[in-house]
């Protein structure tokens, strides 16, 4: 029997590749820039399994190029880059990497909250600009987190991990989620479920931690922004298109909200030019899961999904 062919379409940490090699013949793209379509399609033609990264689009054209494909293992918790119904219609299993990036992403969200409320980006820019400065009683005052309300949109693992961190900083927590989390978790986090309108209207900090889908496309639009407090901070570590970026620029320029801190962008990797010149926005390049440990764990989990599929025990974290 010939070994299954496993194609890895983006550069991933070696331990993932090593694990894949235990069950098949691995072809891996090893450069940081995106794989050209002709090279990718050439490899997909004989692929039984494919490991993708979040910048790959797995659509009908991708699937057409891979007639033998049985599994797409995405190295990301989000899988909006994959047409899951199209995969399932062709009998292709889809998997993602939940859990292993929860802490790293919640850490980053907390970091962004601190950057925004304590004006750390502005401070960094001031010093790097070479402009003269000296300590001043009223210089660059921000606001503290103690006693402030964090509103979490999307109370999955990352939302809960963020709530835990925010509680340690003395914040109160409300959340909006399709389903309530268990009473035990609500109790442990002192978190109260409320509707989105209330969350937006009352929170000092609004953090987006929900998946991106048709339902959450532009969830934060001009209207939603207009209902937020004018001293509120918006934090997005989920997916860019959950926010209407043009409307956000308007709100930041016109004082509709105080500040935004963004790890993800509507047209990533492009950033709305209106955001670039604003001091009341923190911009980082999709770093949510970007630690050595987390990216290694993500690659390894994706590989375990492929191994489970090939060996017959089934993938560990299938997308249903
Ligand atoms: C990162 O954005 C992920 O979805 O894993």
JSON list of N, CA and C in Angstrom, two decimals, residues 61-129:
[
{"chain": "A", "resi": 61, "resn": "UNK", "atom": "N", "xyz": [-12.73, 25.77, -5.77]},
{"chain": "A", "resi": 61, "resn": "UNK", "atom": "CA", "xyz": [-11.59, 25.63, -6.69]},
{"chain": "A", "resi": 61, "resn": "UNK", "atom": "C", "xyz": [-10.46, 24.82, -6.03]},
{"chain": "A", "resi": 62, "resn": "UNK", "atom": "N", "xyz": [-10.22, 25.08, -4.76]},
{"chain": "A", "resi": 62, "resn": "UNK", "atom": "CA", "xyz": [-9.20, 24.33, -4.00]},
{"chain": "A", "resi": 62, "resn": "UNK", "atom": "C", "xyz": [-9.59, 22.85, -4.00]},
{"chain": "A", "resi": 63, "resn": "UNK", "atom": "N", "xyz": [-10.87, 22.59, -3.70]},
{"chain": "A", "resi": 63, "resn": "UNK", "atom": "CA", "xyz": [-11.32, 21.19, -3.60]},
{"chain": "A", "resi": 63, "resn": "UNK", "atom": "C", "xyz": [-11.30, 20.51, -4.96]},
{"chain": "A", "resi": 64, "resn": "UNK", "atom": "N", "xyz": [-11.63, 21.27, -6.02]},
{"chain": "A", "resi": 64, "resn": "UNK", "atom": "CA", "xyz": [-11.57, 20.69, -7.38]},
{"chain": "A", "resi": 64, "resn": "UNK", "atom": "C", "xyz": [-10.16, 20.22, -7.70]},
{"chain": "A", "resi": 65, "resn": "UNK", "atom": "N", "xyz": [-9.18, 20.96, -7.18]},
{"chain": "A", "resi": 65, "resn": "UNK", "atom": "CA", "xyz": [-7.78, 20.61, -7.47]},
{"chain": "A", "resi": 65, "resn": "UNK", "atom": "C", "xyz": [-7.30, 19.40, -6.67]},
{"chain": "A", "resi": 66, "resn": "UNK", "atom": "N", "xyz": [-8.13, 18.95, -5.70]},
{"chain": "A", "resi": 66, "resn": "UNK", "atom": "CA", "xyz": [-7.71, 17.87, -4.80]},
{"chain": "A", "resi": 66, "resn": "UNK", "atom": "C", "xyz": [-8.73, 16.73, -4.82]},
{"chain": "A", "resi": 67, "resn": "UNK", "atom": "N", "xyz": [-8.80, 15.99, -5.89]},
{"chain": "A", "resi": 67, "resn": "UNK", "atom": "CA", "xyz": [-9.88, 14.99, -6.04]},
{"chain": "A", "resi": 67, "resn": "UNK", "atom": "C", "xyz": [-9.84, 13.84, -5.03]},
{"chain": "A", "resi": 68, "resn": "UNK", "atom": "N", "xyz": [-8.65, 13.57, -4.44]},
{"chain": "A", "resi": 68, "resn": "UNK", "atom": "CA", "xyz": [-8.57, 12.43, -3.49]},
{"chain": "A", "resi": 68, "resn": "UNK", "atom": "C", "xyz": [-8.64, 12.87, -2.04]},
{"chain": "A", "resi": 69, "resn": "UNK", "atom": "N", "xyz": [-8.87, 14.15, -1.82]},
{"chain": "A", "resi": 69, "resn": "UNK", "atom": "CA", "xyz": [-8.73, 14.71, -0.47]},
{"chain": "A", "resi": 69, "resn": "UNK", "atom": "C", "xyz": [-9.75, 14.11, 0.51]},
{"chain": "A", "resi": 70, "resn": "UNK", "atom": "N", "xyz": [-9.26, 13.79, 1.72]},
{"chain": "A", "resi": 70, "resn": "UNK", "atom": "CA", "xyz": [-10.15, 13.23, 2.76]},
{"chain": "A", "resi": 70, "resn": "UNK", "atom": "C", "xyz": [-10.22, 14.16, 3.98]},
{"chain": "A", "resi": 71, "resn": "UNK", "atom": "N", "xyz": [-9.19, 14.97, 4.19]},
{"chain": "A", "resi": 71, "resn": "UNK", "atom": "CA", "xyz": [-9.18, 15.80, 5.41]},
{"chain": "A", "resi": 71, "resn": "UNK", "atom": "C", "xyz": [-8.43, 17.11, 5.17]},
{"chain": "A", "resi": 72, "resn": "UNK", "atom": "N", "xyz": [-9.03, 18.20, 5.70]},
{"chain": "A", "resi": 72, "resn": "UNK", "atom": "CA", "xyz": [-8.36, 19.51, 5.73]},
{"chain": "A", "resi": 72, "resn": "UNK", "atom": "C", "xyz": [-8.14, 19.82, 7.21]},
{"chain": "A", "resi": 73, "resn": "UNK", "atom": "N", "xyz": [-6.89, 19.91, 7.62]},
{"chain": "A", "resi": 73, "resn": "UNK", "atom": "CA", "xyz": [-6.57, 20.21, 9.02]},
{"chain": "A", "resi": 73, "resn": "UNK", "atom": "C", "xyz": [-6.05, 21.64, 9.08]},
{"chain": "A", "resi": 74, "resn": "UNK", "atom": "N", "xyz": [-6.88, 22.54, 9.60]},
{"chain": "A", "resi": 74, "resn": "UNK", "atom": "CA", "xyz": [-6.51, 23.96, 9.65]},
{"chain": "A", "resi": 74, "resn": "UNK", "atom": "C", "xyz": [-5.69, 24.23, 10.90]},
{"chain": "A", "resi": 75, "resn": "UNK", "atom": "N", "xyz": [-4.58, 24.93, 10.75]},
{"chain": "A", "resi": 75, "resn": "UNK", "atom": "CA", "xyz": [-3.76, 25.28, 11.91]},
{"chain": "A", "resi": 75, "resn": "UNK", "atom": "C", "xyz": [-4.24, 26.63, 12.43]},
{"chain": "A", "resi": 76, "resn": "UNK", "atom": "N", "xyz": [-5.43, 26.63, 12.99]},
{"chain": "A", "resi": 76, "resn": "UNK", "atom": "CA", "xyz": [-6.07, 27.84, 13.53]},
{"chain": "A", "resi": 76, "resn": "UNK", "atom": "C", "xyz": [-7.34, 27.38, 14.23]},
{"chain": "A", "resi": 77, "resn": "UNK", "atom": "N", "xyz": [-7.79, 28.18, 15.19]},
{"chain": "A", "resi": 77, "resn": "UNK", "atom": "CA", "xyz": [-9.09, 27.84, 15.79]},
{"chain": "A", "resi": 77, "resn": "UNK", "atom": "C", "xyz": [-10.21, 28.33, 14.87]},
{"chain": "A", "resi": 78, "resn": "UNK", "atom": "N", "xyz": [-10.03, 29.52, 14.27]},
{"chain": "A", "resi": 78, "resn": "UNK", "atom": "CA", "xyz": [-11.02, 30.03, 13.32]},
{"chain": "A", "resi": 78, "resn": "UNK", "atom": "C", "xyz": [-10.92, 29.24, 12.02]},
{"chain": "A", "resi": 79, "resn": "UNK", "atom": "N", "xyz": [-12.07, 28.99, 11.39]},
{"chain": "A", "resi": 79, "resn": "UNK", "atom": "CA", "xyz": [-12.02, 28.24, 10.12]},
{"chain": "A", "resi": 79, "resn": "UNK", "atom": "C", "xyz": [-12.89, 28.91, 9.06]},
{"chain": "A", "resi": 80, "resn": "UNK", "atom": "N", "xyz": [-13.01, 30.24, 9.20]},
{"chain": "A", "resi": 80, "resn": "UNK", "atom": "CA", "xyz": [-13.79, 30.99, 8.21]},
{"chain": "A", "resi": 80, "resn": "UNK", "atom": "C", "xyz": [-13.09, 31.02, 6.85]},
{"chain": "A", "resi": 81, "resn": "UNK", "atom": "N", "xyz": [-11.84, 30.58, 6.80]},
{"chain": "A", "resi": 81, "resn": "UNK", "atom": "CA", "xyz": [-11.12, 30.48, 5.53]},
{"chain": "A", "resi": 81, "resn": "UNK", "atom": "C", "xyz": [-11.48, 29.19, 4.77]},
{"chain": "A", "resi": 82, "resn": "UNK", "atom": "N", "xyz": [-12.31, 28.37, 5.39]},
{"chain": "A", "resi": 82, "resn": "UNK", "atom": "CA", "xyz": [-12.65, 27.07, 4.79]},
{"chain": "A", "resi": 82, "resn": "UNK", "atom": "C", "xyz": [-14.15, 27.01, 4.52]},
{"chain": "A", "resi": 83, "resn": "UNK", "atom": "N", "xyz": [-14.52, 26.61, 3.32]},
{"chain": "A", "resi": 83, "resn": "UNK", "atom": "CA", "xyz": [-15.93, 26.39, 3.01]},
{"chain": "A", "resi": 83, "resn": "UNK", "atom": "C", "xyz": [-16.29, 25.00, 3.55]},
{"chain": "A", "resi": 84, "resn": "UNK", "atom": "N", "xyz": [-16.74, 24.99, 4.81]},
{"chain": "A", "resi": 84, "resn": "UNK", "atom": "CA", "xyz": [-16.98, 23.71, 5.50]},
{"chain": "A", "resi": 84, "resn": "UNK", "atom": "C", "xyz": [-18.11, 22.92, 4.82]},
{"chain": "A", "resi": 85, "resn": "UNK", "atom": "N", "xyz": [-19.25, 23.55, 4.49]},
{"chain": "A", "resi": 85, "resn": "UNK", "atom": "CA", "xyz": [-20.29, 22.76, 3.82]},
{"chain": "A", "resi": 85, "resn": "UNK", "atom": "C", "xyz": [-19.79, 22.12, 2.52]},
{"chain": "A", "resi": 86, "resn": "UNK", "atom": "N", "xyz": [-18.98, 22.87, 1.75]},
{"chain": "A", "resi": 86, "resn": "UNK", "atom": "CA", "xyz": [-18.47, 22.30, 0.49]},
{"chain": "A", "resi": 86, "resn": "UNK", "atom": "C", "xyz": [-17.56, 21.11, 0.78]},
{"chain": "A", "resi": 87, "resn": "UNK", "atom": "N", "xyz": [-16.75, 21.19, 1.82]},
{"chain": "A", "resi": 87, "resn": "UNK", "atom": "CA", "xyz": [-15.89, 20.06, 2.20]},
{"chain": "A", "resi": 87, "resn": "UNK", "atom": "C", "xyz": [-16.76, 18.87, 2.58]},
{"chain": "A", "resi": 88, "resn": "UNK", "atom": "N", "xyz": [-17.73, 19.12, 3.47]},
{"chain": "A", "resi": 88, "resn": "UNK", "atom": "CA", "xyz": [-18.56, 18.02, 3.95]},
{"chain": "A", "resi": 88, "resn": "UNK", "atom": "C", "xyz": [-19.34, 17.39, 2.80]},
{"chain": "A", "resi": 89, "resn": "UNK", "atom": "N", "xyz": [-19.81, 18.23, 1.86]},
{"chain": "A", "resi": 89, "resn": "UNK", "atom": "CA", "xyz": [-20.57, 17.69, 0.71]},
{"chain": "A", "resi": 89, "resn": "UNK", "atom": "C", "xyz": [-19.71, 16.72, -0.10]},
{"chain": "A", "resi": 90, "resn": "UNK", "atom": "N", "xyz": [-18.39, 16.93, -0.05]},
{"chain": "A", "resi": 90, "resn": "UNK", "atom": "CA", "xyz": [-17.49, 16.03, -0.80]},
{"chain": "A", "resi": 90, "resn": "UNK", "atom": "C", "xyz": [-16.91, 14.94, 0.10]},
{"chain": "A", "resi": 91, "resn": "UNK", "atom": "N", "xyz": [-17.41, 14.85, 1.31]},
{"chain": "A", "resi": 91, "resn": "UNK", "atom": "CA", "xyz": [-16.90, 13.82, 2.21]},
{"chain": "A", "resi": 91, "resn": "UNK", "atom": "C", "xyz": [-15.54, 14.14, 2.80]},
{"chain": "A", "resi": 92, "resn": "UNK", "atom": "N", "xyz": [-15.17, 15.42, 2.78]},
{"chain": "A", "resi": 92, "resn": "UNK", "atom": "CA", "xyz": [-13.86, 15.83, 3.32]},
{"chain": "A", "resi": 92, "resn": "UNK", "atom": "C", "xyz": [-14.05, 16.30, 4.77]},
{"chain": "A", "resi": 93, "resn": "UNK", "atom": "N", "xyz": [-13.32, 15.71, 5.68]},
{"chain": "A", "resi": 93, "resn": "UNK", "atom": "CA", "xyz": [-13.35, 16.11, 7.09]},
{"chain": "A", "resi": 93, "resn": "UNK", "atom": "C", "xyz": [-12.58, 17.42, 7.26]},
{"chain": "A", "resi": 94, "resn": "UNK", "atom": "N", "xyz": [-13.09, 18.29, 8.15]},
{"chain": "A", "resi": 94, "resn": "UNK", "atom": "CA", "xyz": [-12.39, 19.54, 8.47]},
{"chain": "A", "resi": 94, "resn": "UNK", "atom": "C", "xyz": [-12.06, 19.54, 9.96]},
{"chain": "A", "resi": 95, "resn": "UNK", "atom": "N", "xyz": [-10.86, 19.97, 10.30]},
{"chain": "A", "resi": 95, "resn": "UNK", "atom": "CA", "xyz": [-10.51, 20.09, 11.72]},
{"chain": "A", "resi": 95, "resn": "UNK", "atom": "C", "xyz": [-9.87, 21.46, 11.97]},
{"chain": "A", "resi": 96, "resn": "UNK", "atom": "N", "xyz": [-9.93, 21.89, 13.23]},
{"chain": "A", "resi": 96, "resn": "UNK", "atom": "CA", "xyz": [-9.29, 23.15, 13.64]},
{"chain": "A", "resi": 96, "resn": "UNK", "atom": "C", "xyz": [-8.46, 22.90, 14.90]},
{"chain": "A", "resi": 97, "resn": "UNK", "atom": "N", "xyz": [-7.98, 23.96, 15.53]},
{"chain": "A", "resi": 97, "resn": "UNK", "atom": "CA", "xyz": [-7.09, 23.76, 16.70]},
{"chain": "A", "resi": 97, "resn": "UNK", "atom": "C", "xyz": [-7.60, 24.53, 17.93]},
{"chain": "A", "resi": 98, "resn": "UNK", "atom": "N", "xyz": [-8.78, 24.16, 18.43]},
{"chain": "A", "resi": 98, "resn": "UNK", "atom": "CA", "xyz": [-9.28, 24.87, 19.61]},
{"chain": "A", "resi": 98, "resn": "UNK", "atom": "C", "xyz": [-8.47, 24.52, 20.86]},
{"chain": "A", "resi": 99, "resn": "UNK", "atom": "N", "xyz": [-8.58, 25.39, 21.85]},
{"chain": "A", "resi": 99, "resn": "UNK", "atom": "CA", "xyz": [-7.99, 25.08, 23.17]},
{"chain": "A", "resi": 99, "resn": "UNK", "atom": "C", "xyz": [-6.54, 25.50, 23.30]},
{"chain": "A", "resi": 100, "resn": "UNK", "atom": "N", "xyz": [-5.70, 25.08, 22.35]},
{"chain": "A", "resi": 100, "resn": "UNK", "atom": "CA", "xyz": [-4.26, 25.29, 22.55]},
{"chain": "A", "resi": 100, "resn": "UNK", "atom": "C", "xyz": [-3.84, 26.75, 22.42]},
{"chain": "A", "resi": 101, "resn": "UNK", "atom": "N", "xyz": [-4.70, 27.60, 21.84]},
{"chain": "A", "resi": 101, "resn": "UNK", "atom": "CA", "xyz": [-4.30, 29.00, 21.70]},
{"chain": "A", "resi": 101, "resn": "UNK", "atom": "C", "xyz": [-5.12, 29.94, 22.59]},
{"chain": "A", "resi": 102, "resn": "UNK", "atom": "N", "xyz": [-5.92, 29.32, 23.47]},
{"chain": "A", "resi": 102, "resn": "UNK", "atom": "CA", "xyz": [-6.81, 30.11, 24.33]},
{"chain": "A", "resi": 102, "resn": "UNK", "atom": "C", "xyz": [-6.04, 31.11, 25.19]},
{"chain": "A", "resi": 103, "resn": "UNK", "atom": "N", "xyz": [-5.04, 30.61, 25.92]},
{"chain": "A", "resi": 103, "resn": "UNK", "atom": "CA", "xyz": [-4.33, 31.50, 26.85]},
{"chain": "A", "resi": 103, "resn": "UNK", "atom": "C", "xyz": [-3.55, 32.59, 26.11]},
{"chain": "A", "resi": 104, "resn": "UNK", "atom": "N", "xyz": [-2.89, 32.19, 25.03]},
{"chain": "A", "resi": 104, "resn": "UNK", "atom": "CA", "xyz": [-2.08, 33.19, 24.30]},
{"chain": "A", "resi": 104, "resn": "UNK", "atom": "C", "xyz": [-2.98, 34.31, 23.77]},
{"chain": "A", "resi": 105, "resn": "UNK", "atom": "N", "xyz": [-4.15, 33.95, 23.27]},
{"chain": "A", "resi": 105, "resn": "UNK", "atom": "CA", "xyz": [-5.03, 34.96, 22.69]},
{"chain": "A", "resi": 105, "resn": "UNK", "atom": "C", "xyz": [-5.64, 35.84, 23.78]},
{"chain": "A", "resi": 106, "resn": "UNK", "atom": "N", "xyz": [-6.01, 35.20, 24.89]},
{"chain": "A", "resi": 106, "resn": "UNK", "atom": "CA", "xyz": [-6.55, 36.00, 26.01]},
{"chain": "A", "resi": 106, "resn": "UNK", "atom": "C", "xyz": [-5.48, 36.92, 26.57]},
{"chain": "A", "resi": 107, "resn": "UNK", "atom": "N", "xyz": [-4.25, 36.45, 26.64]},
{"chain": "A", "resi": 107, "resn": "UNK", "atom": "CA", "xyz": [-3.14, 37.31, 27.10]},
{"chain": "A", "resi": 107, "resn": "UNK", "atom": "C", "xyz": [-3.02, 38.53, 26.19]},
{"chain": "A", "resi": 108, "resn": "UNK", "atom": "N", "xyz": [-3.09, 38.27, 24.88]},
{"chain": "A", "resi": 108, "resn": "UNK", "atom": "CA", "xyz": [-2.92, 39.39, 23.95]},
{"chain": "A", "resi": 108, "resn": "UNK", "atom": "C", "xyz": [-4.08, 40.38, 24.10]},
{"chain": "A", "resi": 109, "resn": "UNK", "atom": "N", "xyz": [-5.30, 39.86, 24.26]},
{"chain": "A", "resi": 109, "resn": "UNK", "atom": "CA", "xyz": [-6.46, 40.76, 24.42]},
{"chain": "A", "resi": 109, "resn": "UNK", "atom": "C", "xyz": [-6.26, 41.63, 25.66]},
{"chain": "A", "resi": 110, "resn": "UNK", "atom": "N", "xyz": [-5.78, 41.01, 26.74]},
{"chain": "A", "resi": 110, "resn": "UNK", "atom": "CA", "xyz": [-5.55, 41.78, 27.98]},
{"chain": "A", "resi": 110, "resn": "UNK", "atom": "C", "xyz": [-4.46, 42.82, 27.74]},
{"chain": "A", "resi": 111, "resn": "UNK", "atom": "N", "xyz": [-3.43, 42.42, 27.01]},
{"chain": "A", "resi": 111, "resn": "UNK", "atom": "CA", "xyz": [-2.36, 43.37, 26.68]},
{"chain": "A", "resi": 111, "resn": "UNK", "atom": "C", "xyz": [-2.90, 44.54, 25.88]},
{"chain": "A", "resi": 112, "resn": "UNK", "atom": "N", "xyz": [-3.78, 44.27, 24.94]},
{"chain": "A", "resi": 112, "resn": "UNK", "atom": "CA", "xyz": [-4.34, 45.36, 24.13]},
{"chain": "A", "resi": 112, "resn": "UNK", "atom": "C", "xyz": [-5.21, 46.28, 24.99]},
{"chain": "A", "resi": 113, "resn": "UNK", "atom": "N", "xyz": [-5.94, 45.69, 25.92]},
{"chain": "A", "resi": 113, "resn": "UNK", "atom": "CA", "xyz": [-6.77, 46.52, 26.82]},
{"chain": "A", "resi": 113, "resn": "UNK", "atom": "C", "xyz": [-5.86, 47.48, 27.60]},
{"chain": "A", "resi": 114, "resn": "UNK", "atom": "N", "xyz": [-4.75, 46.94, 28.09]},
{"chain": "A", "resi": 114, "resn": "UNK", "atom": "CA", "xyz": [-3.82, 47.79, 28.85]},
{"chain": "A", "resi": 114, "resn": "UNK", "atom": "C", "xyz": [-3.16, 48.83, 27.94]},
{"chain": "A", "resi": 115, "resn": "UNK", "atom": "N", "xyz": [-2.79, 48.40, 26.74]},
{"chain": "A", "resi": 115, "resn": "UNK", "atom": "CA", "xyz": [-2.17, 49.37, 25.81]},
{"chain": "A", "resi": 115, "resn": "UNK", "atom": "C", "xyz": [-3.11, 50.53, 25.54]},
{"chain": "A", "resi": 116, "resn": "UNK", "atom": "N", "xyz": [-4.40, 50.18, 25.34]},
{"chain": "A", "resi": 116, "resn": "UNK", "atom": "CA", "xyz": [-5.37, 51.23, 24.99]},
{"chain": "A", "resi": 116, "resn": "UNK", "atom": "C", "xyz": [-5.66, 52.14, 26.18]},
{"chain": "A", "resi": 117, "resn": "UNK", "atom": "N", "xyz": [-5.92, 51.53, 27.33]},
{"chain": "A", "resi": 117, "resn": "UNK", "atom": "CA", "xyz": [-6.36, 52.36, 28.45]},
{"chain": "A", "resi": 117, "resn": "UNK", "atom": "C", "xyz": [-5.20, 53.12, 29.09]},
{"chain": "A", "resi": 118, "resn": "UNK", "atom": "N", "xyz": [-3.96, 52.61, 28.94]},
{"chain": "A", "resi": 118, "resn": "UNK", "atom": "CA", "xyz": [-2.81, 53.30, 29.52]},
{"chain": "A", "resi": 118, "resn": "UNK", "atom": "C", "xyz": [-1.97, 54.02, 28.46]},
{"chain": "A", "resi": 119, "resn": "UNK", "atom": "N", "xyz": [-2.47, 54.05, 27.24]},
{"chain": "A", "resi": 119, "resn": "UNK", "atom": "CA", "xyz": [-1.88, 54.84, 26.16]},
{"chain": "A", "resi": 119, "resn": "UNK", "atom": "C", "xyz": [-0.42, 54.46, 25.87]},
{"chain": "A", "resi": 120, "resn": "UNK", "atom": "N", "xyz": [-0.16, 53.16, 25.93]},
{"chain": "A", "resi": 120, "resn": "UNK", "atom": "CA", "xyz": [1.23, 52.69, 25.81]},
{"chain": "A", "resi": 120, "resn": "UNK", "atom": "C", "xyz": [1.79, 52.88, 24.40]},
{"chain": "A", "resi": 121, "resn": "UNK", "atom": "N", "xyz": [0.93, 52.70, 23.38]},
{"chain": "A", "resi": 121, "resn": "UNK", "atom": "CA", "xyz": [1.40, 52.91, 22.02]},
{"chain": "A", "resi": 121, "resn": "UNK", "atom": "C", "xyz": [1.79, 54.36, 21.79]},
{"chain": "A", "resi": 122, "resn": "UNK", "atom": "N", "xyz": [0.93, 55.26, 22.30]},
{"chain": "A", "resi": 122, "resn": "UNK", "atom": "CA", "xyz": [1.22, 56.69, 22.17]},
{"chain": "A", "resi": 122, "resn": "UNK", "atom": "C", "xyz": [2.53, 57.04, 22.85]},
{"chain": "A", "resi": 123, "resn": "UNK", "atom": "N", "xyz": [2.73, 56.46, 24.04]},
{"chain": "A", "resi": 123, "resn": "UNK", "atom": "CA", "xyz": [3.96, 56.74, 24.80]},
{"chain": "A", "resi": 123, "resn": "UNK", "atom": "C", "xyz": [5.18, 56.25, 24.04]},
{"chain": "A", "resi": 124, "resn": "UNK", "atom": "N", "xyz": [5.07, 55.06, 23.48]},
{"chain": "A", "resi": 124, "resn": "UNK", "atom": "CA", "xyz": [6.18, 54.50, 22.70]},
{"chain": "A", "resi": 124, "resn": "UNK", "atom": "C", "xyz": [6.49, 55.39, 21.50]},
{"chain": "A", "resi": 125, "resn": "UNK", "atom": "N", "xyz": [5.42, 55.80, 20.83]},
{"chain": "A", "resi": 125, "resn": "UNK", "atom": "CA", "xyz": [5.64, 56.65, 19.63]},
{"chain": "A", "resi": 125, "resn": "UNK", "atom": "C", "xyz": [6.30, 57.97, 20.01]},
{"chain": "A", "resi": 126, "resn": "UNK", "atom": "N", "xyz": [5.88, 58.52, 21.14]},
{"chain": "A", "resi": 126, "resn": "UNK", "atom": "CA", "xyz": [6.46, 59.80, 21.58]},
{"chain": "A", "resi": 126, "resn": "UNK", "atom": "C", "xyz": [7.97, 59.66, 21.77]},
{"chain": "A", "resi": 127, "resn": "UNK", "atom": "N", "xyz": [8.37, 58.63, 22.49]},
{"chain": "A", "resi": 127, "resn": "UNK", "atom": "CA", "xyz": [9.81, 58.49, 22.77]},
{"chain": "A", "resi": 127, "resn": "UNK", "atom": "C", "xyz": [10.58, 58.21, 21.49]},
{"chain": "A", "resi": 128, "resn": "UNK", "atom": "N", "xyz": [10.04, 57.32, 20.65]},
{"chain": "A", "resi": 128, "resn": "UNK", "atom": "CA", "xyz": [10.75, 56.99, 19.40]},
{"chain": "A", "resi": 128, "resn": "UNK", "atom": "C", "xyz": [10.81, 58.18, 18.44]},
{"chain": "A", "resi": 129, "resn": "UNK", "atom": "N", "xyz": [9.88, 59.12, 18.60]},
{"chain": "A", "resi": 129, "resn": "UNK", "atom": "CA", "xyz": [9.88, 60.27, 17.68]},
{"chain": "A", "resi": 129, "resn": "UNK", "atom": "C", "xyz": [11.07, 61.19, 17.95]}
]
